[in-house]
C-alpha atoms as a PDB file:
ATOM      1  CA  UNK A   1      77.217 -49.835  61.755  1.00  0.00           C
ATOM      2  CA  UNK A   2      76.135 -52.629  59.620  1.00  0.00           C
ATOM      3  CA  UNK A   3      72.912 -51.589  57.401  1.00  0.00           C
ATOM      4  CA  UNK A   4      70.400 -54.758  58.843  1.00  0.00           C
ATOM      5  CA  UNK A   5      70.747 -54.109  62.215  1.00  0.00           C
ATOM      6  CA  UNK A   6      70.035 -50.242  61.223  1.00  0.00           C
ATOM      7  CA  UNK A   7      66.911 -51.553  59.245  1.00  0.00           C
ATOM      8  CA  UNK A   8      65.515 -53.055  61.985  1.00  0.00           C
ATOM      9  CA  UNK A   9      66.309 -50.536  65.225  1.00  0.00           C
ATOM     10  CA  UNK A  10      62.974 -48.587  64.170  1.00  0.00           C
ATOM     11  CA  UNK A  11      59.594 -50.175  64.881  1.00  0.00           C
ATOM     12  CA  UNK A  12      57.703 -47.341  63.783  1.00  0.00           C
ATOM     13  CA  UNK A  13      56.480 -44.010  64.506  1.00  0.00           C
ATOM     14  CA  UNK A  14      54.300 -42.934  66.844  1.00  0.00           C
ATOM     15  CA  UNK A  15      51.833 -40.969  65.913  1.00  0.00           C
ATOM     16  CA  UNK A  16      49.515 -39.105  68.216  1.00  0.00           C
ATOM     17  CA  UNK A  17      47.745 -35.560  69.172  1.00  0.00           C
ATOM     18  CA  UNK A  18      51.060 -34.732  71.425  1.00  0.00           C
ATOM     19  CA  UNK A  19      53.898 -35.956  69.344  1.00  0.00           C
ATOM     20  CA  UNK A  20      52.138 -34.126  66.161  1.00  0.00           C
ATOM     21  CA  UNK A  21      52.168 -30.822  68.457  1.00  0.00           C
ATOM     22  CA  UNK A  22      56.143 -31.431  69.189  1.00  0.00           C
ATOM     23  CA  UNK A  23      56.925 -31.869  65.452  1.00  0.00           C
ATOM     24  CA  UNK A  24      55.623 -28.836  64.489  1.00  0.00           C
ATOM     25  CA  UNK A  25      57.313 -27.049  67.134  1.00  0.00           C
ATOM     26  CA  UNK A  26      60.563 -28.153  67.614  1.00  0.00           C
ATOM     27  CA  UNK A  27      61.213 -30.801  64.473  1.00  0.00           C
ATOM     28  CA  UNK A  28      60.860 -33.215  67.082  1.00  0.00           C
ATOM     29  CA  UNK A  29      59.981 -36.853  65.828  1.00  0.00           C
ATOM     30  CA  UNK A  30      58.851 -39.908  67.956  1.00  0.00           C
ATOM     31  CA  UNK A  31      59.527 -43.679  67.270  1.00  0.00           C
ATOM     32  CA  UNK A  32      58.913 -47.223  68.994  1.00  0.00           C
ATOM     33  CA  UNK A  33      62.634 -48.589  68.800  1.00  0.00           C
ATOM     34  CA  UNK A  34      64.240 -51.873  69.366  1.00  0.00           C
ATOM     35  CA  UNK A  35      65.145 -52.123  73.259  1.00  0.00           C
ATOM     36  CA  UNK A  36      68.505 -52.865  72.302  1.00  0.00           C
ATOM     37  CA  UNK A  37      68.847 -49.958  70.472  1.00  0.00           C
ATOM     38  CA  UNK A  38      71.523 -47.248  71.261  1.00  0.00           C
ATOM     39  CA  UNK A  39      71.301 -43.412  70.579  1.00  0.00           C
ATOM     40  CA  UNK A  40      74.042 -43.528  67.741  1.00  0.00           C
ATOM     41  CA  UNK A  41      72.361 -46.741  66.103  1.00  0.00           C
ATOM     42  CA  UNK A  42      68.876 -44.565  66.626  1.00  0.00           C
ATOM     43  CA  UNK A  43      70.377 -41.654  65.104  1.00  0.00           C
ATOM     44  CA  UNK A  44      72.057 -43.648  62.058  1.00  0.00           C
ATOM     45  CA  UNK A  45      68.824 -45.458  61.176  1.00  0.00           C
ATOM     46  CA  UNK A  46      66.577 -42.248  61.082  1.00  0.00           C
ATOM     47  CA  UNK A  47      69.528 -40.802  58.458  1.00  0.00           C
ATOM     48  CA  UNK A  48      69.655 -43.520  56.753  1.00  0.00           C
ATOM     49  CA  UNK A  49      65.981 -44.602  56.586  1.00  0.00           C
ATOM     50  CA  UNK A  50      64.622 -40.719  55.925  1.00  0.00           C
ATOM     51  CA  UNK A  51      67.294 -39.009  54.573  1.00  0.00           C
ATOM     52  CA  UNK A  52      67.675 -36.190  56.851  1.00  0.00           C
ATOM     53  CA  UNK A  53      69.963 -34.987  59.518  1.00  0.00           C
ATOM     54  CA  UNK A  54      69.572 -35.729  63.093  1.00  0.00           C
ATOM     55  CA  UNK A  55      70.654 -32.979  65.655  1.00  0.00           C
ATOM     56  CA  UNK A  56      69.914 -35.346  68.583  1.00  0.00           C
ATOM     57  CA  UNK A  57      68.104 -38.117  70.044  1.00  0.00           C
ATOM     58  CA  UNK A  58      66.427 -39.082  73.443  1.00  0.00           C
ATOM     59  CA  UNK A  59      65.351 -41.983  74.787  1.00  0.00           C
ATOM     60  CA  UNK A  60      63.449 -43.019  77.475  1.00  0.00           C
ATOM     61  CA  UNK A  61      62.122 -47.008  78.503  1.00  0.00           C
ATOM     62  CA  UNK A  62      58.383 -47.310  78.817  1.00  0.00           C
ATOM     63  CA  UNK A  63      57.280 -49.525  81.606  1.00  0.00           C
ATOM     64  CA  UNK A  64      54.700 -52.237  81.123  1.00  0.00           C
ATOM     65  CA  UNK A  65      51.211 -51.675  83.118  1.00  0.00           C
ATOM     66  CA  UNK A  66      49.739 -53.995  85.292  1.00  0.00           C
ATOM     67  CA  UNK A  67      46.576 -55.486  84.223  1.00  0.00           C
ATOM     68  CA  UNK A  68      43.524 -57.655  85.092  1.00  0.00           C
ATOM     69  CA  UNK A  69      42.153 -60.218  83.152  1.00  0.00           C
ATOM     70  CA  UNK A  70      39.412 -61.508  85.239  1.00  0.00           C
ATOM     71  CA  UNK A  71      40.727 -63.067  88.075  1.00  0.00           C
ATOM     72  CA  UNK A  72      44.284 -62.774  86.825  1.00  0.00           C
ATOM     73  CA  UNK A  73      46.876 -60.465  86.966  1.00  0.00           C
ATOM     74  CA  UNK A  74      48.995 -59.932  84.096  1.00  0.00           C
ATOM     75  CA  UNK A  75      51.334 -57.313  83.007  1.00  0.00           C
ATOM     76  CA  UNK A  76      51.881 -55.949  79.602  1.00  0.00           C
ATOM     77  CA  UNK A  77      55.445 -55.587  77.721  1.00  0.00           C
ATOM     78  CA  UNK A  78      57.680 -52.505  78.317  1.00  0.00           C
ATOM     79  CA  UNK A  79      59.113 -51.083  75.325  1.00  0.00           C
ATOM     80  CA  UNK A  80      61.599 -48.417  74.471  1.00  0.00           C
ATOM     81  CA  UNK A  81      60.514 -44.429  72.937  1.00  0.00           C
ATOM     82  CA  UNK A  82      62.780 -42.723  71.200  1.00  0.00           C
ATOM     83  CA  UNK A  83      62.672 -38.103  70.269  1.00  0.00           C
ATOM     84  CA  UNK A  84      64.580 -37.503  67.064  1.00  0.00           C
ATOM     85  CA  UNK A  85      65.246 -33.640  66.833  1.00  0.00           C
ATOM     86  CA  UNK A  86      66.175 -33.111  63.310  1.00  0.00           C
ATOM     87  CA  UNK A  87      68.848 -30.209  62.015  1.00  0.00           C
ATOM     88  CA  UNK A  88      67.250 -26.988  61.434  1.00  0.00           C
ATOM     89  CA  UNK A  89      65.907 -27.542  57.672  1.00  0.00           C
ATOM     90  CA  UNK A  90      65.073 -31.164  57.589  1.00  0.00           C
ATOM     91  CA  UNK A  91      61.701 -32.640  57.589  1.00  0.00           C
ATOM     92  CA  UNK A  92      60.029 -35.824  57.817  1.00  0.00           C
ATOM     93  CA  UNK A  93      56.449 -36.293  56.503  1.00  0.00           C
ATOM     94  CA  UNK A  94      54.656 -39.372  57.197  1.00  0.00           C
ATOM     95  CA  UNK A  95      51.277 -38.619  55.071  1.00  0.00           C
ATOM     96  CA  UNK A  96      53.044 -39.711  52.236  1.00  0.00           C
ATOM     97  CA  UNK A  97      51.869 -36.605  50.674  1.00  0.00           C
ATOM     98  CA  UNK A  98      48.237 -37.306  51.031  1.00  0.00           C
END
């Protein structure tokens, strides 16, 4: 895979009470992706950004909600989740120590 497009696939990580409660339990990690981003690609960026080993990845499309604004409708992007399970051993901390 060529090393840009693998710099770009992750958007970031999302961080929240539930995916904080699957990390700890089953080295499970959660990130925003590119929508055109495949499991391999997904898998190869996470080694390659983090420096661990992936065991396996999910991925599931998140479907935009449909909103008011006012009188209007509207409708908010979908976008694309992605688990990480890591090999047993392998961590990934995003306090940066703090």
């Amino acid at each position: 895979m060529n090393q840009e497009r693998l710099m770009k696939v992750l958007l970031g990580p999302i961080i929240s009470e539930k995916t904080s409660l699957i990390a700890d339990q089953s080295a499970q990690y959660t990130f925003k992706v590119e929508p055109t981003a495949t499991k391999r690609e997904i898998g190869q960026a996470v080694e390659l950004l983090f420096e661990v080993k992936v065991d396996s990845v999910q991925v599931l499309n998140v479907k935009g909600k449909a909103k008011r604004f006012g009188a209007r409708l509207g409708k908010r992007p979908g976008w694309r989740k992605a688990y990480v399970r890591l090999a047993p051993g392998n961590d990934i901390d995003f306090g940066g120590g703090a």
